[in-house]
CSV table of C-alpha atoms and ligand atoms in Angstrom, one decimal:
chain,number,residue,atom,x,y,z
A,305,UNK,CA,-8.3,89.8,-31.8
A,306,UNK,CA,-10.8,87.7,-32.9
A,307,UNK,CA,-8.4,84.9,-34.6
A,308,UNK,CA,-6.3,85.1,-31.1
A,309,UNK,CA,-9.7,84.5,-29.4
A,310,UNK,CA,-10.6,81.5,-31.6
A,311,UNK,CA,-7.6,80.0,-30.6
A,312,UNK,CA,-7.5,80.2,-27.0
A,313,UNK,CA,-10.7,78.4,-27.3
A,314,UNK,CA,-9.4,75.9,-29.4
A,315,UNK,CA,-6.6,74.9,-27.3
A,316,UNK,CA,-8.8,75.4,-24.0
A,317,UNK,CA,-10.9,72.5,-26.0
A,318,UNK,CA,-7.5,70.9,-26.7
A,319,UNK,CA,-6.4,70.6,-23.4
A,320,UNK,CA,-9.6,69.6,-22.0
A,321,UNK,CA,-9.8,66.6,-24.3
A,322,UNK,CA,-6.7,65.4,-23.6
A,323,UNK,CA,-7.3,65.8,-19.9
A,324,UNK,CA,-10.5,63.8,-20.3
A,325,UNK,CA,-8.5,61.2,-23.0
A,326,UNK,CA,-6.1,60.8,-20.4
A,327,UNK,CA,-8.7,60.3,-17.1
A,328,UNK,CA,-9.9,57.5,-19.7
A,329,UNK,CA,-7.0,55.8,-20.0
A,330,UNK,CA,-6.3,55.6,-16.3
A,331,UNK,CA,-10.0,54.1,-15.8
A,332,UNK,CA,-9.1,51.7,-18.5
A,333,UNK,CA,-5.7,50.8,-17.1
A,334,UNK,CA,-7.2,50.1,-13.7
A,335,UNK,CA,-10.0,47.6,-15.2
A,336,UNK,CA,-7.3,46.2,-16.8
A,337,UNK,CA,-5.5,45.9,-13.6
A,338,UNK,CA,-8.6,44.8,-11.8
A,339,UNK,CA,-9.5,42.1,-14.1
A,340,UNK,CA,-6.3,41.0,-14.3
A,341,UNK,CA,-7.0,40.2,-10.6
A,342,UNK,CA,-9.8,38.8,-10.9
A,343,UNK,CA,-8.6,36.1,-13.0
A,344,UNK,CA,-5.6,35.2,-11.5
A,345,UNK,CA,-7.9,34.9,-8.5
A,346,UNK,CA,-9.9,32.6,-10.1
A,347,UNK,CA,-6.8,30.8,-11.9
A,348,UNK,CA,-5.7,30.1,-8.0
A,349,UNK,CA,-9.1,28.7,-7.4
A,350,UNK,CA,-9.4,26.6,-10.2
A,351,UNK,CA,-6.2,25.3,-9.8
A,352,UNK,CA,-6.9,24.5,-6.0
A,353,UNK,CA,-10.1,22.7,-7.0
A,354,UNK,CA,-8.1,20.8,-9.5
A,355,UNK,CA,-5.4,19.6,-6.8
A,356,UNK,CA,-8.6,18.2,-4.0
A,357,UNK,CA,-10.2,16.6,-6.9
A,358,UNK,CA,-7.0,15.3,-7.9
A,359,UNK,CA,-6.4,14.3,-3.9
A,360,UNK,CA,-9.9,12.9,-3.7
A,361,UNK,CA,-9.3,10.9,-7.0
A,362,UNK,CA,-6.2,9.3,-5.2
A,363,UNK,CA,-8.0,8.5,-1.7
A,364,UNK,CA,-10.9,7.1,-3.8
A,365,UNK,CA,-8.4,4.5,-5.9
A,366,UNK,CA,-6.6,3.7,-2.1
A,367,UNK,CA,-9.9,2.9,-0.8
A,368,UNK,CA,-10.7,1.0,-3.9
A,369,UNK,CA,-7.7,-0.9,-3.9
A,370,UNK,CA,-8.3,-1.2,0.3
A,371,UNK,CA,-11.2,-2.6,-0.6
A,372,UNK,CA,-10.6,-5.1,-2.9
A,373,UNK,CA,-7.8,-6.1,-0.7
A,374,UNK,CA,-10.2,-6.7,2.2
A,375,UNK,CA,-12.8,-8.6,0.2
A,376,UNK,CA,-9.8,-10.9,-1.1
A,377,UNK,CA,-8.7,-11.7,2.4
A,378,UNK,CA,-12.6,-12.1,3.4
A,379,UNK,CA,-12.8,-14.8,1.0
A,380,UNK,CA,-10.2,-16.8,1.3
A,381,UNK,CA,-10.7,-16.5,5.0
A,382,UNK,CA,-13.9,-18.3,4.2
A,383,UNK,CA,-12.6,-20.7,2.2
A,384,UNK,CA,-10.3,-21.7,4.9
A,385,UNK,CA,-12.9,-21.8,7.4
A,386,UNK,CA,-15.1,-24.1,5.0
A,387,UNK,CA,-12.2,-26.3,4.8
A,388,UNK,CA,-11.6,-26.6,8.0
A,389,UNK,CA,-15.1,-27.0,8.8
A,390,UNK,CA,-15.7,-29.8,5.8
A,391,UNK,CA,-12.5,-31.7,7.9
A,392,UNK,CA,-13.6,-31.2,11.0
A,393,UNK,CA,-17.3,-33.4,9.8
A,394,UNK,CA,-14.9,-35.7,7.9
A,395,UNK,CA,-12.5,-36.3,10.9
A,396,UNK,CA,-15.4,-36.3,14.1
A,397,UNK,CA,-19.0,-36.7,12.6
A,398,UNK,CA,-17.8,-39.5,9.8
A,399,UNK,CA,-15.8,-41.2,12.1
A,400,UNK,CA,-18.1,-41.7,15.2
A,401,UNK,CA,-20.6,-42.6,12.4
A,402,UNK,CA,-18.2,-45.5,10.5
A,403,UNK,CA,-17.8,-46.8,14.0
A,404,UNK,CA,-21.2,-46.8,14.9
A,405,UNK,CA,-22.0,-48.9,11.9
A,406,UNK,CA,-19.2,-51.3,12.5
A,407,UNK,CA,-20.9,-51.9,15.9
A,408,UNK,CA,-23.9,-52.0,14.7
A,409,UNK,CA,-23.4,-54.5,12.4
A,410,UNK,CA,-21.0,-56.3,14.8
A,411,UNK,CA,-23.8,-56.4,17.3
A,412,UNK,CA,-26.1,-58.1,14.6
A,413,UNK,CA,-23.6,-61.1,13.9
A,414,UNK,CA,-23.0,-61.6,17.2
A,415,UNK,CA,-26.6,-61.8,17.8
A,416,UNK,CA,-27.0,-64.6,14.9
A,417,UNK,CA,-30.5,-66.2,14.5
A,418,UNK,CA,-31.5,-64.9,18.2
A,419,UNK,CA,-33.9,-62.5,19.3
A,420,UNK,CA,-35.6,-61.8,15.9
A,421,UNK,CA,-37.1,-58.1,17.1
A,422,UNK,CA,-33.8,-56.9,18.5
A,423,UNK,CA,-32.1,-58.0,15.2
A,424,UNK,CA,-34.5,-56.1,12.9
A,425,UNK,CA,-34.1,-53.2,15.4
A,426,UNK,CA,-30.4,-53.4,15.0
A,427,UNK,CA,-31.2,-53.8,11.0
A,428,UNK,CA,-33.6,-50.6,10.5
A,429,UNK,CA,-30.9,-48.5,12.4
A,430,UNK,CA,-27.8,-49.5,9.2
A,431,UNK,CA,-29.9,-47.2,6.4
A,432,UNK,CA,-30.3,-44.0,8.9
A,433,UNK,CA,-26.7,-44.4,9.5
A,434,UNK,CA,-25.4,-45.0,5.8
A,435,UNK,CA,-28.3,-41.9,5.1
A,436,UNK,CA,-26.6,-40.1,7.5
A,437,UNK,CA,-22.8,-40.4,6.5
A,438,UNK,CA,-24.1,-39.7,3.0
A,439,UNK,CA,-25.8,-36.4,4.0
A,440,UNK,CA,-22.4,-35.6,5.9
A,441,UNK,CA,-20.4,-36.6,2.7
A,442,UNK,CA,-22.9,-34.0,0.9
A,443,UNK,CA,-22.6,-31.4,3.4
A,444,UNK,CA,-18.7,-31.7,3.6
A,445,UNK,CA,-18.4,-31.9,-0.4
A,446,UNK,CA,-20.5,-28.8,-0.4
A,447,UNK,CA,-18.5,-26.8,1.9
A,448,UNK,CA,-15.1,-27.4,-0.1
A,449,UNK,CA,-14.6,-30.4,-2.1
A,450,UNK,CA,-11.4,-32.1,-0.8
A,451,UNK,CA,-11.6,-33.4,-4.6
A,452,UNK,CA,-10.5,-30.4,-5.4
A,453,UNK,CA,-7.3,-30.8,-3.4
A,454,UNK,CA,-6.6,-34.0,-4.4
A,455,UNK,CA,-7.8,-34.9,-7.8
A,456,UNK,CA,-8.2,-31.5,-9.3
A,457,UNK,CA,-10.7,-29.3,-10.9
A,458,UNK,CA,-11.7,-31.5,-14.0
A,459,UNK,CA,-12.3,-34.4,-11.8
A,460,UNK,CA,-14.3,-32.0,-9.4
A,461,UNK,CA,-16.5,-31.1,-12.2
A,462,UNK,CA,-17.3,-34.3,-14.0
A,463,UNK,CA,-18.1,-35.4,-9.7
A,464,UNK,CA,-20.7,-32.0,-9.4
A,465,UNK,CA,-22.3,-32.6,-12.5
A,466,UNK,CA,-23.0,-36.0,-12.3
A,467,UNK,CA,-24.4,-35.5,-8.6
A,468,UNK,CA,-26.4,-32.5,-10.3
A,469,UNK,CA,-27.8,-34.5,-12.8
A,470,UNK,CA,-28.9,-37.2,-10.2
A,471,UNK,CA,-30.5,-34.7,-8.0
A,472,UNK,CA,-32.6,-33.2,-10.6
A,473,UNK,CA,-33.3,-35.6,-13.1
A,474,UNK,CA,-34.6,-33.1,-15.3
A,475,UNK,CA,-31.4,-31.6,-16.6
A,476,UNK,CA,-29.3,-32.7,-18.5
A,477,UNK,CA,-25.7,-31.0,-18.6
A,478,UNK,CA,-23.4,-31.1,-22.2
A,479,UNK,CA,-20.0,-30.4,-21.2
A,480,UNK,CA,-17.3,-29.7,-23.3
A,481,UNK,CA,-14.4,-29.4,-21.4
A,482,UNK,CA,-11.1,-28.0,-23.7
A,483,UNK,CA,-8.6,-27.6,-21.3
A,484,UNK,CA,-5.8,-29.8,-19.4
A,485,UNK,CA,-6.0,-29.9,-15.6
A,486,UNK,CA,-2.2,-28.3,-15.4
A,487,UNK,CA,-3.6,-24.9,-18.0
A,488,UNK,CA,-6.1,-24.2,-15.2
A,489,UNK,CA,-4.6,-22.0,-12.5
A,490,UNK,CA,-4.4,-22.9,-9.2
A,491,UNK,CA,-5.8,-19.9,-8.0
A,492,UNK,CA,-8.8,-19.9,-10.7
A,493,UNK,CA,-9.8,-23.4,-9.4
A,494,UNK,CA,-11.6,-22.9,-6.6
A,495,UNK,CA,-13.4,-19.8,-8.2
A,496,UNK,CA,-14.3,-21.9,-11.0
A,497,UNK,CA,-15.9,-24.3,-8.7
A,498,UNK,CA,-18.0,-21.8,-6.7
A,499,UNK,CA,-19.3,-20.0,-9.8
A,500,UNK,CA,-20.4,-23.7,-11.3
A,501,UNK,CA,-22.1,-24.2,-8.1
A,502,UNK,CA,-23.6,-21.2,-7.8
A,503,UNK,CA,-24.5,-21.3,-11.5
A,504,UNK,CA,-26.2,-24.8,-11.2
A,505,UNK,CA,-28.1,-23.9,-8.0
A,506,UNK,CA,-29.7,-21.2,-9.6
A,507,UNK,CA,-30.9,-23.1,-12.5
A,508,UNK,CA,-32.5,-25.6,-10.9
A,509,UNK,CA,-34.1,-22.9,-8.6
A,510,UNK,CA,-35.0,-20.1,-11.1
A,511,UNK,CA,-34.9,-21.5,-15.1
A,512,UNK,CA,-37.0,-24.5,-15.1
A,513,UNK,CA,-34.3,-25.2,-18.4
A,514,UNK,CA,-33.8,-28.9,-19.5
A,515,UNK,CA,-30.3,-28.2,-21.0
A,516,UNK,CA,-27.3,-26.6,-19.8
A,517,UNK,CA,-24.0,-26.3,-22.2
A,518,UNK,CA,-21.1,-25.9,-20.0
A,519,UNK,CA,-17.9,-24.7,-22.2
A,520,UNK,CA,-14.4,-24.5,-20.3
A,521,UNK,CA,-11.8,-23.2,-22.8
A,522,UNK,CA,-8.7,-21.2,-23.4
A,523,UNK,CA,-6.7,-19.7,-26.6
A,524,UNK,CA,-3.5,-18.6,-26.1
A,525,UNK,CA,-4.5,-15.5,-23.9
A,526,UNK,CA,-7.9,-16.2,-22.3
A,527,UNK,CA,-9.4,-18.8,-20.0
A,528,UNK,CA,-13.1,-19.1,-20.2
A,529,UNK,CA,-16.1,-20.4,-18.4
A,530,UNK,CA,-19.5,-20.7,-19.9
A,531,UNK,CA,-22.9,-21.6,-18.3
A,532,UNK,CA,-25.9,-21.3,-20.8
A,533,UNK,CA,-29.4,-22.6,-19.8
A,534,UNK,CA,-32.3,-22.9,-22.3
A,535,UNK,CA,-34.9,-21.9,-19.4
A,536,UNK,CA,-36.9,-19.3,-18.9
A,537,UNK,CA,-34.5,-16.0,-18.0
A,538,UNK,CA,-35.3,-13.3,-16.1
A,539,UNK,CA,-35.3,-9.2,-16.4
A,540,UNK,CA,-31.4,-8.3,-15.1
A,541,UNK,CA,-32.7,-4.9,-14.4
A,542,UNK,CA,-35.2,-6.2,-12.9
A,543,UNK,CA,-33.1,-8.8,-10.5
A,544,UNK,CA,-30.6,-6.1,-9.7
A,545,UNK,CA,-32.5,-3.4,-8.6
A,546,UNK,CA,-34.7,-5.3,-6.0
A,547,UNK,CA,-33.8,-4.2,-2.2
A,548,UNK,CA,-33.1,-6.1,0.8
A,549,UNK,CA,-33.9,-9.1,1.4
A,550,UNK,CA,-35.8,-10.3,-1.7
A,551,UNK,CA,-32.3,-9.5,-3.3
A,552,UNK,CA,-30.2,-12.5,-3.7
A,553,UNK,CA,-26.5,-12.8,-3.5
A,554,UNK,CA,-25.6,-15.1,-6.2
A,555,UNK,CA,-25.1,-13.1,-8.8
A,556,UNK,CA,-22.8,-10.7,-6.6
A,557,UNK,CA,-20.4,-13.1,-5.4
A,558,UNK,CA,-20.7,-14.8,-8.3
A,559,UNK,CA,-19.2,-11.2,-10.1
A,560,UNK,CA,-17.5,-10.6,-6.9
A,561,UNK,CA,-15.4,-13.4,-7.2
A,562,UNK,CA,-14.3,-13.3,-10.9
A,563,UNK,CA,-13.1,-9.8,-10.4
A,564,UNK,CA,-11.3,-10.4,-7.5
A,565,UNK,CA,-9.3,-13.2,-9.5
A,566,UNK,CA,-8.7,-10.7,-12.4
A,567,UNK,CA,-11.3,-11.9,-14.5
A,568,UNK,CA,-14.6,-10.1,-15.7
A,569,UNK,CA,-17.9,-11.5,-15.5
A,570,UNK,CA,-21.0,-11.4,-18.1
A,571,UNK,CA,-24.4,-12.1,-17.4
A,572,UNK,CA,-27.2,-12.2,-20.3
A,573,UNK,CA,-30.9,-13.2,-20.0
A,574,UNK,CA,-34.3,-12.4,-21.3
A,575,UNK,CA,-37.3,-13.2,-20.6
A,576,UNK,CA,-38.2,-16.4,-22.3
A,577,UNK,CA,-34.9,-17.0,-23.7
A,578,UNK,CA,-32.3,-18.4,-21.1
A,579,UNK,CA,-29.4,-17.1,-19.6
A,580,UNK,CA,-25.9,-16.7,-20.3
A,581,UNK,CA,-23.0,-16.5,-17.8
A,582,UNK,CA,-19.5,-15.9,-18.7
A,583,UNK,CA,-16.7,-15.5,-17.0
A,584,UNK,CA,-13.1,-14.6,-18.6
A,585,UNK,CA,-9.4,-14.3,-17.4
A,586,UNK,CA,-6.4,-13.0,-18.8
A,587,UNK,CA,-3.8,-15.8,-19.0
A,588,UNK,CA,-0.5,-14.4,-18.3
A,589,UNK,CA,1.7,-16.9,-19.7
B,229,ADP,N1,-30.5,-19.2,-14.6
B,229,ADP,C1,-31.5,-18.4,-14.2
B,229,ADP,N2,-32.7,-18.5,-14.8
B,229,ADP,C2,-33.7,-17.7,-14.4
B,229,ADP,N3,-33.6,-16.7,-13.5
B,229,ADP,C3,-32.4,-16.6,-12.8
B,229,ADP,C4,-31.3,-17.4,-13.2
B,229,ADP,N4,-30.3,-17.1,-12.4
B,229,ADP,C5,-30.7,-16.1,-11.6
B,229,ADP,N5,-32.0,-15.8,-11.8
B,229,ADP,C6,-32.8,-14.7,-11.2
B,229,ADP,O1,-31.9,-13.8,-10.6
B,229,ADP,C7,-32.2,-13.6,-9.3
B,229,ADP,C8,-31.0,-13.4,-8.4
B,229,ADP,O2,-30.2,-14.6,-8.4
B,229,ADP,P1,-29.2,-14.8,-7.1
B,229,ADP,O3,-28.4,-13.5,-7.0
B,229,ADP,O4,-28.5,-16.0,-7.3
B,229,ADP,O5,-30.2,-14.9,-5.9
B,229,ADP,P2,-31.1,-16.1,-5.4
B,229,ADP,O6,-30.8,-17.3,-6.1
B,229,ADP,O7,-30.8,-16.2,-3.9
B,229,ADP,O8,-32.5,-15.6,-5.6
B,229,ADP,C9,-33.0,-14.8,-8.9
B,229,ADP,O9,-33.9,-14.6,-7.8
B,229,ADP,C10,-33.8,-15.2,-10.2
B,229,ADP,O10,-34.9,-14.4,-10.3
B,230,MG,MG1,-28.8,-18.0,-6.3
């Protein structure tokens, strides 16, 4: 009696545990389930965050590449229009002022030894003519030099340098020029002639430098334009984070314009110890 009791009990306990083993396992199956859910569920969000960055990668290089393309067309729309508007003074304003000066001094043989006042009239008015013509010439060489066109990129920069040097006495410039006219690209000339420029300008404005070493060189897979200035430099961070208006746009176009012809662009300066520009491009020959 007492051993059949015992064992009821025992297999009452038997069967309880089991019942309770098995409610355990179900609970555990359906976290299993559940979490299993839960991931995939945030598998299907990961990978739809994945695809709109992915998207928004792809519209940002579009709009990149839009706007590259736009600030391409920009500047040789300018460049055109500065061409056009350095012929336009060439063709009208140097013209009507040649022929005034041919008048002018017509008038003044015509008028021989007579009326002594009229003649030096007629004389004073030859030098603010010739003055005039060469501040057109300036203007017009400014705007595009037609040099550029017709004699090249060499000759263009022995002309700028030597005007430079006669405009501000003070600087000397030491070129050394390694390359041939025909290993410049055509389509690198006119940058290299507005980053001189602009390079030249600034010095004069900014460095209060005595020296500039100009280097134009090339190996076999690099072209490369150097402008160094032993004048006083300036803080880059400095230059580059001022707002507005007191922010100049030199330096911009100046990068602007190398990047857009496939080159990259290198500034250095310090305080007290010149600046460096630097502008390289690939040579895909
Ligand atoms: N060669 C230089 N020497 C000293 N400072 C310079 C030189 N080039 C540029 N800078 C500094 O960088 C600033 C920005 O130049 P830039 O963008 O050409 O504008 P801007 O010439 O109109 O001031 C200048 O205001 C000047 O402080
Ligand atoms: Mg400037």
């Amino acid at each position: 009696m007492q051993q059949e009791k015992l064992r009821t009990e025992a297999e009452n306990t038997l069967r309880q545990r089991t019942l309770e083993l098995q409610q355990l396992t179900e609970t555990l199956e359906m976290r299993v389930q559940e979490r299993t859910a839960e991931l995939a569920a945030m598998n299907e969000e990961l990978k739809a965050e994945n695809e709109e960055r992915l998207r928004i990668e792809i519209e940002l290089r579009e709009s990149e590449n839009h706007l590259r393309e736009l600030s391409t067309a920009l500047l040789s729309a300018q460049e055109r229009e500065r061409k056009l508007i350095a012929q336009e003074i060439h063709d009208s304003m140097g013209a009507s002022l040649a022929a005034t000066k041919f008048k002018v001094e017509t008038a003044l043989t015509e008028l021989g030894n007579d009326s002594p006042q009229t003649r030096a009239a007629l004389e004073s008015i030859i030098p603010i003519i010739q003055g005039t013509m060469e501040e057109a010439r300036r203007i017009q060489m400014s705007l595009r030099p037609s040099m550029l066109d017709d004699l090249g990129i060499l000759a263009t920069i022995n002309w700028f340098c030597r005007q430079y040097e006669s405009i501000y006495p003070s600087i000397r410039i030491k070129k050394e020029i390694d390359v041939q006219e025909h290993e410049v690209p055509n389509s690198l000339k006119i940058v290299i002639y507005r980053v001189l420029q602009e390079a030249l300008n600034n010095i004069a404005k900014h460095s209060r430098a005595s020296v500039v070493l100009l280097f134009l060189r090339k190996n076999s897979q690099t072209m490369e334009l150097t402008i160094r200035d032993s004048g006083q430099g300036f803080d880059l961070e400095e230059a580059f984070s001022r707002k507005g208006t007191t922010r100049g746009l030199g330096l911009d176009s100046m990068r602007e314009r190398v990047e857009l012809s496939g080159g990259s662009f290198l500034i250095e300066s310090k305080k007290g110890a010149g600046t460096v520009l630097r502008a390289t491009w690939p040579l895909n020959s």
